[in-house]
CSV table of N, CA, C and O in Angstrom, one decimal:
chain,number,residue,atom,x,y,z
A,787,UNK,N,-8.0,42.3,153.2
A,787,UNK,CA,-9.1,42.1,152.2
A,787,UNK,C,-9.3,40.5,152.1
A,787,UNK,O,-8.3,39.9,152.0
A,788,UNK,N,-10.4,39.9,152.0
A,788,UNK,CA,-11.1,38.7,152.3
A,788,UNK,C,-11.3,38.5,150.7
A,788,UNK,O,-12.0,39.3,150.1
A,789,UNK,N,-10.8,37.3,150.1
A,789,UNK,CA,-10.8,36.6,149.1
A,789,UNK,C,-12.2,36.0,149.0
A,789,UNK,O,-12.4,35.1,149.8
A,790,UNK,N,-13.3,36.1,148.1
A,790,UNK,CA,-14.3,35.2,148.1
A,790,UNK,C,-13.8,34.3,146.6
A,790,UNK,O,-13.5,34.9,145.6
A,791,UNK,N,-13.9,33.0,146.8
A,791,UNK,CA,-13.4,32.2,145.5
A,791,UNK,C,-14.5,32.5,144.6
A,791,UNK,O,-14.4,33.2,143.5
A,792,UNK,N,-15.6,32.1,145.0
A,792,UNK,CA,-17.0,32.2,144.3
A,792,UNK,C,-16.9,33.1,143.3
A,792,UNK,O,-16.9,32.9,142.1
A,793,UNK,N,-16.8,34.4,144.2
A,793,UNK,CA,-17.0,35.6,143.5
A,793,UNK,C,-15.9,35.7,142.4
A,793,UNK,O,-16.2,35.7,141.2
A,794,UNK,N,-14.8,35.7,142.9
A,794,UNK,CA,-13.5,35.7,141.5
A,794,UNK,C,-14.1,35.2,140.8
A,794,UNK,O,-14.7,35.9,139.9
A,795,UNK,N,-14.4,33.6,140.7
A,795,UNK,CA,-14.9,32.8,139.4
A,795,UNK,C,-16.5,33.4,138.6
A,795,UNK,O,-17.0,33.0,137.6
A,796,UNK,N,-16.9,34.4,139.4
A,796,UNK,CA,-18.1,34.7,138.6
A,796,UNK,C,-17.7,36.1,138.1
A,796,UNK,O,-18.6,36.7,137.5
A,797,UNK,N,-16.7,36.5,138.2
A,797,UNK,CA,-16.3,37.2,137.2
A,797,UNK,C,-15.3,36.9,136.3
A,797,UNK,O,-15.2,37.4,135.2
A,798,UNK,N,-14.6,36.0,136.6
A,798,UNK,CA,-14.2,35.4,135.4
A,798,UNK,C,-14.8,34.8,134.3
A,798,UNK,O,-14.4,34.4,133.2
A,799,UNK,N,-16.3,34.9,135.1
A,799,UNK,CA,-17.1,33.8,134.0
A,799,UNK,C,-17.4,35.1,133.4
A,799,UNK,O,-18.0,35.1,132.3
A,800,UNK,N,-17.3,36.0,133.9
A,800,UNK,CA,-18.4,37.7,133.4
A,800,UNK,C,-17.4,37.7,131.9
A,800,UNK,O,-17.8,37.5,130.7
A,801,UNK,N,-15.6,38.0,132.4
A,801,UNK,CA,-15.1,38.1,131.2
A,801,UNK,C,-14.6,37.8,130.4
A,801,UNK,O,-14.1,38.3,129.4
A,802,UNK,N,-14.9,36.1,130.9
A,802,UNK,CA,-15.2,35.0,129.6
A,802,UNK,C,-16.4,35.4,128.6
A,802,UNK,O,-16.3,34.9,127.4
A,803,UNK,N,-17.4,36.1,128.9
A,803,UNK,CA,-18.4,35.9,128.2
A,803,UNK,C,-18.1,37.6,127.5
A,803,UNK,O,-19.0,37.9,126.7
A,804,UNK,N,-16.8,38.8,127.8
A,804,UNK,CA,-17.0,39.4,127.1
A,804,UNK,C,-15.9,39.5,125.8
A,804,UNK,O,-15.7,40.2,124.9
A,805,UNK,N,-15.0,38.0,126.6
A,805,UNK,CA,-14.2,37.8,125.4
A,805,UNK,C,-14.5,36.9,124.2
A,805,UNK,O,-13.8,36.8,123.2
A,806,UNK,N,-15.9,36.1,124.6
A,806,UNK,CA,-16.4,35.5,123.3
A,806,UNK,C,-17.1,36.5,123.0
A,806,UNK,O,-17.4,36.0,121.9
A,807,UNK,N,-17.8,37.7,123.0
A,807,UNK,CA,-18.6,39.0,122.4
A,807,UNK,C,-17.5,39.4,122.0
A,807,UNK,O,-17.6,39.6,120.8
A,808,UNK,N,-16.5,39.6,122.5
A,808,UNK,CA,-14.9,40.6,121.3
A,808,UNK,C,-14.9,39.8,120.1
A,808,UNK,O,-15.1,40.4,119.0
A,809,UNK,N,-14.7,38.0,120.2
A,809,UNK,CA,-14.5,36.9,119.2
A,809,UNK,C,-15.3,37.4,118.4
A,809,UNK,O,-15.0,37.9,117.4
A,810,UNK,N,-16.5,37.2,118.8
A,810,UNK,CA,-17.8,37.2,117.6
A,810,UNK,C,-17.7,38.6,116.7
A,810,UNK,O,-17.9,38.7,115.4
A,811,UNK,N,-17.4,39.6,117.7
A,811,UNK,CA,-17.6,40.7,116.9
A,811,UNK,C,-16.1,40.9,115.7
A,811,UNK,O,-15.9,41.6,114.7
A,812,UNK,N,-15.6,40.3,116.0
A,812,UNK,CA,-13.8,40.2,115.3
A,812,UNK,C,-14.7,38.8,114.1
A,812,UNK,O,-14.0,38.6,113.0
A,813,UNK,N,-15.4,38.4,114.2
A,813,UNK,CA,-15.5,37.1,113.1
A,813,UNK,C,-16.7,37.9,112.1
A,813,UNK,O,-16.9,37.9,110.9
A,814,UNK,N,-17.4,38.5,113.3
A,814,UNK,CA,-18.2,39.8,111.9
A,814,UNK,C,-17.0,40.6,111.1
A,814,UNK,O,-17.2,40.7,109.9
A,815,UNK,N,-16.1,41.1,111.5
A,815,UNK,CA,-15.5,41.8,110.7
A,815,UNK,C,-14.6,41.3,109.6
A,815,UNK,O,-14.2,42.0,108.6
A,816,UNK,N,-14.2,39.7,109.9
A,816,UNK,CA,-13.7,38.6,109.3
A,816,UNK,C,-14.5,38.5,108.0
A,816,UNK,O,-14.1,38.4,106.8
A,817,UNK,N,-16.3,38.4,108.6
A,817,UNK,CA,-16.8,38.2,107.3
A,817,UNK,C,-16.7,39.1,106.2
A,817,UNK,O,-16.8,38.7,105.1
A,818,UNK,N,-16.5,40.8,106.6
A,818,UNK,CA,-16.8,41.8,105.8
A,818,UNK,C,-15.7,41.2,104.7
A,818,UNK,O,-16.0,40.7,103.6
A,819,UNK,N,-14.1,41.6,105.3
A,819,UNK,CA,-13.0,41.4,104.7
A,819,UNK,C,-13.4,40.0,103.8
A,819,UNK,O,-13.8,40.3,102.6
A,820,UNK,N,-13.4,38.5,104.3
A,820,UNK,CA,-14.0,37.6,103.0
A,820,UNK,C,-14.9,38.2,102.1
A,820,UNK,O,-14.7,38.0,100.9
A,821,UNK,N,-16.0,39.0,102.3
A,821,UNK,CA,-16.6,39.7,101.1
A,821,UNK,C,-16.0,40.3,100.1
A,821,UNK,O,-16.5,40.2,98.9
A,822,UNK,N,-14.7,41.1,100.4
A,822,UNK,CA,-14.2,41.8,99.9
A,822,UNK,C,-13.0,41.1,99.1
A,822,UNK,O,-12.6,41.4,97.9
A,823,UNK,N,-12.7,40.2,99.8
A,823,UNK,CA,-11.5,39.4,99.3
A,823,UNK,C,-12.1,38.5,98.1
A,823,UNK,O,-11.5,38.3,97.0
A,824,UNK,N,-13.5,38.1,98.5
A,824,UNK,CA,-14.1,37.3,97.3
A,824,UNK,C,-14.3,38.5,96.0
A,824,UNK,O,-14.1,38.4,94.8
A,825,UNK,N,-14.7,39.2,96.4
A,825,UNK,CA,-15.3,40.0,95.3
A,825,UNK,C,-13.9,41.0,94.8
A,825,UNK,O,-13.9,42.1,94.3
A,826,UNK,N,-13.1,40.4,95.1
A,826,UNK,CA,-11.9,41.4,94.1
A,826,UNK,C,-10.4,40.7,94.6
A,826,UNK,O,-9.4,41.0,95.3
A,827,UNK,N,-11.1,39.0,93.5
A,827,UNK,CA,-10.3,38.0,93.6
A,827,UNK,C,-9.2,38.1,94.4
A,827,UNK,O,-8.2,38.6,94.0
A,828,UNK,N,-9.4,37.7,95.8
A,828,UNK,CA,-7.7,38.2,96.4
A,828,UNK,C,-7.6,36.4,97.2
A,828,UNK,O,-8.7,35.8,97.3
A,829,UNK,N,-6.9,36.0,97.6
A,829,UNK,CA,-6.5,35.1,98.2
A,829,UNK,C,-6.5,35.1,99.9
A,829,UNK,O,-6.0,36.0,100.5
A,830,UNK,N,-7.1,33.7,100.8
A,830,UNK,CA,-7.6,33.7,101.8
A,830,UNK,C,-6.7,34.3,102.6
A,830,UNK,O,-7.0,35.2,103.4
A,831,UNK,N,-5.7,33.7,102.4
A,831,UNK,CA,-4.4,34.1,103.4
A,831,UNK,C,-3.6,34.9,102.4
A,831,UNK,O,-3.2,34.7,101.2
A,832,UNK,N,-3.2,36.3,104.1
A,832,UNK,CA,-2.1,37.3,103.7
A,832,UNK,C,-1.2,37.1,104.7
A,832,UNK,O,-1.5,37.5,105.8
A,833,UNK,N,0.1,36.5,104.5
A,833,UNK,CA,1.0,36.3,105.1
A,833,UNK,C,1.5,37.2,105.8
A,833,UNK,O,1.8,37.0,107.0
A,834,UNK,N,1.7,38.3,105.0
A,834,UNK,CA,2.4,40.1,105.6
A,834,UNK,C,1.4,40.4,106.8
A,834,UNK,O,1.8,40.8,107.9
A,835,UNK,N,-0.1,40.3,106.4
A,835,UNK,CA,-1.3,40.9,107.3
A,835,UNK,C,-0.8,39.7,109.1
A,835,UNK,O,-0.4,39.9,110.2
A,836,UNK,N,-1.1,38.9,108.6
A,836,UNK,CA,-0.9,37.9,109.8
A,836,UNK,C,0.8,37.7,110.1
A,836,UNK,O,0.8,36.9,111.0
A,837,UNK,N,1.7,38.0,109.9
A,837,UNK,CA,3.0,38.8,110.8
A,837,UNK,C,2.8,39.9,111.5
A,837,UNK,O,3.5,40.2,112.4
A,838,UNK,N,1.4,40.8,110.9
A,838,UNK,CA,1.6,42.2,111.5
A,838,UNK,C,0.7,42.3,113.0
A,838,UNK,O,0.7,43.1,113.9
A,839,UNK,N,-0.4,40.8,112.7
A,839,UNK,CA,-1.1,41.0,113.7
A,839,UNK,C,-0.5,40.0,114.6
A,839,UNK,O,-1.0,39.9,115.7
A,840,UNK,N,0.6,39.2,114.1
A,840,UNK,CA,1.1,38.7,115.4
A,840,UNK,C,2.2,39.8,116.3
A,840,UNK,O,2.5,39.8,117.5
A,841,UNK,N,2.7,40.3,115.4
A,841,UNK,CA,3.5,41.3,116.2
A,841,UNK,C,2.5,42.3,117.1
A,841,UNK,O,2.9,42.8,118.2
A,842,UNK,N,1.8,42.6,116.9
A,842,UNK,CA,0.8,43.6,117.4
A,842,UNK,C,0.3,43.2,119.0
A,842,UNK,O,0.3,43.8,120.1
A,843,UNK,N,-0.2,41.3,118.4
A,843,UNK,CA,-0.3,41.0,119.8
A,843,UNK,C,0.8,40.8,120.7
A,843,UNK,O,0.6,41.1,121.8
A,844,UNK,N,1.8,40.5,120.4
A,844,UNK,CA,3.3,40.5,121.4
A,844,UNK,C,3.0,41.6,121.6
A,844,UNK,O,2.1,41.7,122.4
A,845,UNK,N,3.5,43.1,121.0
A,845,UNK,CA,3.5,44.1,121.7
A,845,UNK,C,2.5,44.6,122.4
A,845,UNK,O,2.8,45.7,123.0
A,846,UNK,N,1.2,44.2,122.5
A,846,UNK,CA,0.3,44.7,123.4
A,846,UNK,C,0.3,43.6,124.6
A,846,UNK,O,0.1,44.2,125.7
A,847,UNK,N,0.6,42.4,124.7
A,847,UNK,CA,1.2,41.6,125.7
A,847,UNK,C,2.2,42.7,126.4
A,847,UNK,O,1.9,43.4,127.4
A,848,UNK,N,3.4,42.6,125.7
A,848,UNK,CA,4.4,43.0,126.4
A,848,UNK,C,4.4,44.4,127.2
A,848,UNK,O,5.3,44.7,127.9
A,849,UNK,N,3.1,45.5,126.9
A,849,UNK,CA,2.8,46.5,127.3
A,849,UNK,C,2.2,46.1,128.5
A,849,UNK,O,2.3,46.8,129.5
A,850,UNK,N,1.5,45.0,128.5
A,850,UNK,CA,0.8,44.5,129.9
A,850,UNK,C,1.4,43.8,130.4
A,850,UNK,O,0.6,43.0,130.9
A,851,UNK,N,2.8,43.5,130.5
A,851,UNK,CA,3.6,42.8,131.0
A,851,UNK,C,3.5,41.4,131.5
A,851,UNK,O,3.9,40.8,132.5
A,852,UNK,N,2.5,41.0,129.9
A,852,UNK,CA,2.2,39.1,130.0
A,852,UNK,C,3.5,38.8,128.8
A,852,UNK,O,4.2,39.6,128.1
A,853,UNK,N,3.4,37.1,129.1
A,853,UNK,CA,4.4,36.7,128.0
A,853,UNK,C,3.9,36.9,126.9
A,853,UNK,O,2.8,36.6,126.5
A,854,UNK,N,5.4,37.6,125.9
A,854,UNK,CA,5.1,38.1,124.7
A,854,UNK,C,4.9,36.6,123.6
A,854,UNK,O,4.5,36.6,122.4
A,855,UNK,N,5.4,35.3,124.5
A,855,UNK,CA,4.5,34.0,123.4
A,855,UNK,C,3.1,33.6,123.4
A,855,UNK,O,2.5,32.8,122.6
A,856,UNK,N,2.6,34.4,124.7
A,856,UNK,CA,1.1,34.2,125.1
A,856,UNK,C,0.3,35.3,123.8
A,856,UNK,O,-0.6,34.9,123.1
A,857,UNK,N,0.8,36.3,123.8
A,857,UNK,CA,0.2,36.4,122.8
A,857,UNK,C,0.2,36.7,121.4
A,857,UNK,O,-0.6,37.4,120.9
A,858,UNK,N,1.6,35.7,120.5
A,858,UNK,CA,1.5,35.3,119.5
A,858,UNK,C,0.9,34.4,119.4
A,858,UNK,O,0.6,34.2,118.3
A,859,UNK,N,0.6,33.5,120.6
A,859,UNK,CA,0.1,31.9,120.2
A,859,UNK,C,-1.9,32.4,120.4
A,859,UNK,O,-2.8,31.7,119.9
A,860,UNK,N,-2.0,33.6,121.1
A,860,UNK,CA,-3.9,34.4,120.8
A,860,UNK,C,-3.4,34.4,119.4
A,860,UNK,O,-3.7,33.6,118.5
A,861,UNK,N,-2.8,35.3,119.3
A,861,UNK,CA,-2.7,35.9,117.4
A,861,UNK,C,-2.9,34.9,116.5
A,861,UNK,O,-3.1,35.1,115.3
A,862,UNK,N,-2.7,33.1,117.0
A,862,UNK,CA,-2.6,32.3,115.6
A,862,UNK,C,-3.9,31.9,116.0
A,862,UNK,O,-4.6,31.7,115.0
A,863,UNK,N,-4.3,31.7,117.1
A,863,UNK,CA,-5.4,30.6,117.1
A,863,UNK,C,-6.8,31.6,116.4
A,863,UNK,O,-7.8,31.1,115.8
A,864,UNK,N,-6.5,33.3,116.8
A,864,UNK,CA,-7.4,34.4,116.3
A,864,UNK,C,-7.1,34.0,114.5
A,864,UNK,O,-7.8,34.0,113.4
A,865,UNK,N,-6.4,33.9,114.7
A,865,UNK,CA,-6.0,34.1,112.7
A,865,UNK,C,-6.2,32.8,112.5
A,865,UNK,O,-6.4,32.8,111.3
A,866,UNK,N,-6.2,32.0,112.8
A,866,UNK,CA,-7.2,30.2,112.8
A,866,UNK,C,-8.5,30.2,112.3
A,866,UNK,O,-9.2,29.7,111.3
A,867,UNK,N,-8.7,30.9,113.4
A,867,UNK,CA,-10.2,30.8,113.5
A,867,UNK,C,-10.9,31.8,112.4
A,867,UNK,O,-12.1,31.5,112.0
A,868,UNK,N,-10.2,33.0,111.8
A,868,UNK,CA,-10.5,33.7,111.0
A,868,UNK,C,-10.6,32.6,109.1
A,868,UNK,O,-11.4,32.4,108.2
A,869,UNK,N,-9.6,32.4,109.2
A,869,UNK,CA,-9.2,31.7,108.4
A,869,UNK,C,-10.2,30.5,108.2
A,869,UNK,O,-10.3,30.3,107.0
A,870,UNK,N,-11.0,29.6,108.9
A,870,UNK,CA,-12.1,29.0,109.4
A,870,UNK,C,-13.2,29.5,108.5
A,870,UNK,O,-13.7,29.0,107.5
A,871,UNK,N,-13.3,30.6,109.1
A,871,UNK,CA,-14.5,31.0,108.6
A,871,UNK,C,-14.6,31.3,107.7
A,871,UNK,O,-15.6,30.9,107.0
A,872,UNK,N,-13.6,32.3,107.1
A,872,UNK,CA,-12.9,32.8,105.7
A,872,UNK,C,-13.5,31.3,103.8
A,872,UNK,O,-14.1,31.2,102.8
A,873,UNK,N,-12.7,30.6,104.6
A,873,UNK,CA,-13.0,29.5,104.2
A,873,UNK,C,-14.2,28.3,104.0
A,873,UNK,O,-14.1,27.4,103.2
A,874,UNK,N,-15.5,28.6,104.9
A,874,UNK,CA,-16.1,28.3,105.3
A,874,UNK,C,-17.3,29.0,104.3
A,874,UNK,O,-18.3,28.5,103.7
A,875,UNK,N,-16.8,30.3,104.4
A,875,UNK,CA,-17.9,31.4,103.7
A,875,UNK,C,-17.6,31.5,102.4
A,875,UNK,O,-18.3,32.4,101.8
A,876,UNK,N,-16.8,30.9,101.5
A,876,UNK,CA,-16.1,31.1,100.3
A,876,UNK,C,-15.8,29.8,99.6
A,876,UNK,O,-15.3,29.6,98.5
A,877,UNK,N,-16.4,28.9,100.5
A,877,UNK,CA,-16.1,28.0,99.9
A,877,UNK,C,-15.0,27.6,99.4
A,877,UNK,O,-15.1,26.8,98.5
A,878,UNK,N,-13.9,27.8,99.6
A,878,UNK,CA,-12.6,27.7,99.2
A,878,UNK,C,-12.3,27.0,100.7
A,878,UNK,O,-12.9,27.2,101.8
A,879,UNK,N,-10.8,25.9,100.3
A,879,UNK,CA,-9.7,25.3,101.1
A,879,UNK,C,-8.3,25.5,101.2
A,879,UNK,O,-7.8,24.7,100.4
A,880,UNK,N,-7.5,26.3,101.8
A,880,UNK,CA,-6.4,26.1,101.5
A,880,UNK,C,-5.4,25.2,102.0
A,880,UNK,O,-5.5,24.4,102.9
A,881,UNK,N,-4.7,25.4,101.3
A,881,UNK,CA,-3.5,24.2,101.9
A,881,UNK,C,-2.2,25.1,103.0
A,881,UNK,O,-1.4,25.9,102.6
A,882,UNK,N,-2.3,24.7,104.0
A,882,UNK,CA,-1.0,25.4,105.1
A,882,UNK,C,-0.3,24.4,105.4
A,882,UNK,O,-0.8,23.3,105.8
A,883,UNK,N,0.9,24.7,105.3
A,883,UNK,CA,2.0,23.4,105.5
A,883,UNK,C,2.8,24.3,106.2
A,883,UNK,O,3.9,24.0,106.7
């Protein structure tokens, strides 16, 4: 079987573009939850929620037999970037130390 580089890379570019459509759709759902969080005073960050989704991504890593730090370190930059927005839409700042 004959490797075309080209081709690899234009599908890479395919599922680059369906992993920022997963992002986007994960930051619509981000907004719902800030709605909700605003509207029944709750605080931006849940500590417990973001343990559970970093465990979640290790073990779906580790099911696909990538490194299980590959995907705690998706789980923070995902919970970053939620948090971003979270913040963004609420007008609120937190402080993370």
């Amino acid at each position: 079987m004959s490797l075309d580089l080209d081709q690899i890379r234009e599908d890479l570019d395919s599922l680059n573009n369906e992993i920022v459509d997963a992002v986007e759709k994960r930051m619509d759902l981000v907004a719902e939850v800030a709605e909700y969080k605003d509207e029944n005073d709750m605080q931006i960050v849940d500590e417990e929620r973001e343990e559970q989704v970093k465990q979640e991504f290790e073990r779906l890593y580790q099911e696909k037999s990538l490194p299980e730090d590959g995907g705690r370190e998706l789980a923070e930059l995902l919970i970053a970037t939620a948090i971003d927005k979270e913040e963004q839409m609420l007008g609120r700042k937190i402080d993370r130390d």
